[in-house]
PDB file of C-alpha atoms in Angstrom:
ATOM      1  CA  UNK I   1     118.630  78.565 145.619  1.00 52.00           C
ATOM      2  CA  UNK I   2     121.673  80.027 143.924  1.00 56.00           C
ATOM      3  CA  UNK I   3     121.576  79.259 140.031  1.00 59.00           C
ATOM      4  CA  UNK I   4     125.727  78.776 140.817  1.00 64.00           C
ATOM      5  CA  UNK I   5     124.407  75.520 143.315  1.00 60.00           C
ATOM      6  CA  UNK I   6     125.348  71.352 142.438  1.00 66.00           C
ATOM      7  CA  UNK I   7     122.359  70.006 140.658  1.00 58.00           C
ATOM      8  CA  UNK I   8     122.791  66.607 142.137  1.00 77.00           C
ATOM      9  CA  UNK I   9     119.023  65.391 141.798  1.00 86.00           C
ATOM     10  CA  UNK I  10     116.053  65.742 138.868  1.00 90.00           C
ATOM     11  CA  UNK I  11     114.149  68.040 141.870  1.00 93.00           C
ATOM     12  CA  UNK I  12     117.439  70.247 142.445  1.00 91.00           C
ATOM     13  CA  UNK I  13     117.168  70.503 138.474  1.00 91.00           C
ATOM     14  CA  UNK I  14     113.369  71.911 138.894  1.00 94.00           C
ATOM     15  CA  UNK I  15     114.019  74.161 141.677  1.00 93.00           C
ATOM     16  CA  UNK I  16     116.789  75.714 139.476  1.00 92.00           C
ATOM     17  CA  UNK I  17     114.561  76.136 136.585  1.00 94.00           C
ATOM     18  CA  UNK I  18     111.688  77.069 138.771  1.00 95.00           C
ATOM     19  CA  UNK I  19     114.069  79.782 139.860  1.00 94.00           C
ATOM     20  CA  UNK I  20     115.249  81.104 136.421  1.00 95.00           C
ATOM     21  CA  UNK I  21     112.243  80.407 133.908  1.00 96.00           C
ATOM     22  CA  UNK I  22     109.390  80.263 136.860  1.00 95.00           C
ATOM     23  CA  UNK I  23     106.415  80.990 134.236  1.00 96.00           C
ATOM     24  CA  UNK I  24     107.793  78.611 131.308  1.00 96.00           C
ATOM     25  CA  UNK I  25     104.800  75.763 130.551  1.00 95.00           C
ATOM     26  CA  UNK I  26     106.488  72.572 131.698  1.00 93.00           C
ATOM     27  CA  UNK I  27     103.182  70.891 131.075  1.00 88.00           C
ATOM     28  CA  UNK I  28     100.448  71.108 128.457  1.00 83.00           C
ATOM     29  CA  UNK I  29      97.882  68.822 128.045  1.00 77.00           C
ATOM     30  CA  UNK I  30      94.945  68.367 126.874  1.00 76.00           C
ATOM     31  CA  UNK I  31      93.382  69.258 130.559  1.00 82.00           C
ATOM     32  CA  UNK I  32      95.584  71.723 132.312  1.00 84.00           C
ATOM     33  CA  UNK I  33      99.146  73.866 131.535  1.00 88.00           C
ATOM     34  CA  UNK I  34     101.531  73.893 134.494  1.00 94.00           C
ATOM     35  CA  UNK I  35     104.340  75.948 134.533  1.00 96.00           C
ATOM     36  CA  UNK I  36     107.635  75.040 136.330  1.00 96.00           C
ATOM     37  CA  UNK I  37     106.954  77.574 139.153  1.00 97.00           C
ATOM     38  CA  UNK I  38     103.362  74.956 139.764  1.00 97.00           C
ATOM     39  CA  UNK I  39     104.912  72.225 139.344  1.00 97.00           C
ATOM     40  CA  UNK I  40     107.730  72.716 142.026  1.00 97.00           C
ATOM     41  CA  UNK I  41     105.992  74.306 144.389  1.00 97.00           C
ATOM     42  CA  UNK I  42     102.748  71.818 144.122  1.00 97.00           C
ATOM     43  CA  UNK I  43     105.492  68.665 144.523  1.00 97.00           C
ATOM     44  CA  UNK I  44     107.184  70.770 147.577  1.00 97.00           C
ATOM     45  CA  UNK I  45     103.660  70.497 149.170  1.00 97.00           C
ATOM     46  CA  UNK I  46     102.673  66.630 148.215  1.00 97.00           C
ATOM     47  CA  UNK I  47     106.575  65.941 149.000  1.00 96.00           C
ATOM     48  CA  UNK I  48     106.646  67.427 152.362  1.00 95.00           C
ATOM     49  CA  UNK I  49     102.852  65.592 152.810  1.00 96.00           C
ATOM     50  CA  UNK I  50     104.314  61.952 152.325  1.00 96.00           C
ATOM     51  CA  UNK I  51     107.227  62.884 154.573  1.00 95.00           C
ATOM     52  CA  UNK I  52     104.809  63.726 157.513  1.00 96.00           C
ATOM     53  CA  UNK I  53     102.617  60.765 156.437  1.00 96.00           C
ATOM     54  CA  UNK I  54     105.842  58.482 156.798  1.00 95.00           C
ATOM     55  CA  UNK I  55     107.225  58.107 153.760  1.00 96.00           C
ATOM     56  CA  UNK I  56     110.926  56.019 154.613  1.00 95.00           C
ATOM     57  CA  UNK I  57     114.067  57.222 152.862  1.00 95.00           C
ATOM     58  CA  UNK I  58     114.619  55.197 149.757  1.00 95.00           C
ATOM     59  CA  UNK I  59     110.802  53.538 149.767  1.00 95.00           C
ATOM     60  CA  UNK I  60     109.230  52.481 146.259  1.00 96.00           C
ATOM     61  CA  UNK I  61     106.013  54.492 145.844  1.00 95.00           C
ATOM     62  CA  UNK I  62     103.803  52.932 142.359  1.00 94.00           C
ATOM     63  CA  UNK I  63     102.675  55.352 140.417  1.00 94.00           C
ATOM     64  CA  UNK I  64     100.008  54.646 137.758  1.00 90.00           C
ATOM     65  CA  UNK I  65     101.250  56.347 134.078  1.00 87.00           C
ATOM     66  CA  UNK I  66      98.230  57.134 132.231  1.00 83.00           C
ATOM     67  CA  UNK I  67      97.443  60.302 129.403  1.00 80.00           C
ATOM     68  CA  UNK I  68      94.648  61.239 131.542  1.00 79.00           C
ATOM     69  CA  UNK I  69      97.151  62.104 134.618  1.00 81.00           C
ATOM     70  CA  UNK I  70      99.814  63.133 133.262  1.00 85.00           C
ATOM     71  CA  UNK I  71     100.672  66.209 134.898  1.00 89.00           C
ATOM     72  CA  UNK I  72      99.372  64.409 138.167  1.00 91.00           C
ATOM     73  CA  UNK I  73     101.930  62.343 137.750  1.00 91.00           C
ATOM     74  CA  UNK I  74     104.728  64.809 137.144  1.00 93.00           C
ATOM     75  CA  UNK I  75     104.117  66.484 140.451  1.00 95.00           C
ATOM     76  CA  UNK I  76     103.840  62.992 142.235  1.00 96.00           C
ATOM     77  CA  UNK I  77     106.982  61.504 140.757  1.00 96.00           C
ATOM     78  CA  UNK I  78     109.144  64.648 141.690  1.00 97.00           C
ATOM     79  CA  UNK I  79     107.108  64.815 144.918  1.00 97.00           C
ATOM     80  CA  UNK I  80     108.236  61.239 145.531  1.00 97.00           C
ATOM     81  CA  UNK I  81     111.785  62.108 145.189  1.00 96.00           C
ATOM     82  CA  UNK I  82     111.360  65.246 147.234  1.00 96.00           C
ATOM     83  CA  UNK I  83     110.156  63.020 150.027  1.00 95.00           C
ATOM     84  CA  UNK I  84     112.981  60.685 149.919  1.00 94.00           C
ATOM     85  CA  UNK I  85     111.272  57.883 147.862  1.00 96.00           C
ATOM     86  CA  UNK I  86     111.836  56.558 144.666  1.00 96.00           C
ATOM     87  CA  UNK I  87     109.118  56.623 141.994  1.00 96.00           C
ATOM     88  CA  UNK I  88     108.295  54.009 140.430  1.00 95.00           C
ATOM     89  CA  UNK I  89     105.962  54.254 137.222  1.00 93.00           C
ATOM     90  CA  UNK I  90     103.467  51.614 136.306  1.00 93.00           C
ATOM     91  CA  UNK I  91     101.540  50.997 133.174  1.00 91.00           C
ATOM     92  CA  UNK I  92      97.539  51.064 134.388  1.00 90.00           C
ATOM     93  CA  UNK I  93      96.986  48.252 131.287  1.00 92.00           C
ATOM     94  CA  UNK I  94      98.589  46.039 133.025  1.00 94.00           C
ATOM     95  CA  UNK I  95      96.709  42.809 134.023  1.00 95.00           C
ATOM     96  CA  UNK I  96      96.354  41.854 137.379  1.00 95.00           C
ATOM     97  CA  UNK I  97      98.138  39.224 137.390  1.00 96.00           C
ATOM     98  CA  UNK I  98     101.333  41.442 135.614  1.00 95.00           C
ATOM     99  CA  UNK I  99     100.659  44.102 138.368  1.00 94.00           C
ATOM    100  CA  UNK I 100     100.963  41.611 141.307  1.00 94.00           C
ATOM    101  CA  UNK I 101     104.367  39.783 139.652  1.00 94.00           C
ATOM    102  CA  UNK I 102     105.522  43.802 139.253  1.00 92.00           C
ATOM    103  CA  UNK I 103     104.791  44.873 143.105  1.00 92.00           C
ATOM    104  CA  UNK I 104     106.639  41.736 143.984  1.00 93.00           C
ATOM    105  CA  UNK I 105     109.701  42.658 142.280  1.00 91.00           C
ATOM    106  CA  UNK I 106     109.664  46.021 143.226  1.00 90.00           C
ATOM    107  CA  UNK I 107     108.667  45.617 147.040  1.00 87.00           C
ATOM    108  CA  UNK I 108     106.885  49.122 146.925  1.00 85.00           C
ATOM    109  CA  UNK I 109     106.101  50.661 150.630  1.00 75.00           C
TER     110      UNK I 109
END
């Protein structure tokens, strides 16, 4: 990708930076370190993944926010969007009864 080219979505903005700053830490935490180079090349892989698994073009696809996966769900969420889908983070505290009233406004896939 040409560092001249549109950015018109948040994964055209990572392969850019991928591109130009590939070993830059785009993640630390208290697990792992990911740089931008991992983290768009491991969401190019789940991305294409949900494709071939049938993702559907503007789909909602829950994903659970938590400290203990958060670079998990970095990759997913640009993964996600790589596949055509929208992410769509959830809070895991949520009660049960909060997560069912949230899947039913959000009409995930």
């Amino acid at each position: 990708m040409s560092v001249e080219a549109k950015v018109l979505r948040l994964p055209d903005v990572l392969a850019v930076k991928a591109e130009l700053i590939a070993d830059r830490v785009a993640h630390d935490d208290t697990r792992s370190v990911m740089t931008l180079s991992e983290w768009h090349h491991e969401s190019d892989k789940l991305g294409g993944g949900l494709k071939a698994a049938g993702l559907q073009v503007g789909a909602r696809v829950i994903l659970p926010i938590s400290n203990d996966n958060a670079v998990e769900m970095a990759i997913a969420a640009i993964a996600v969007m790589k596949g055509g889908g929208i992410a769509v983070p959830v809070n895991t505290r949520l009660s049960e009864d909060e997560f069912i009233e949230y899947c039913n406004l959000i009409e995930p896939q």
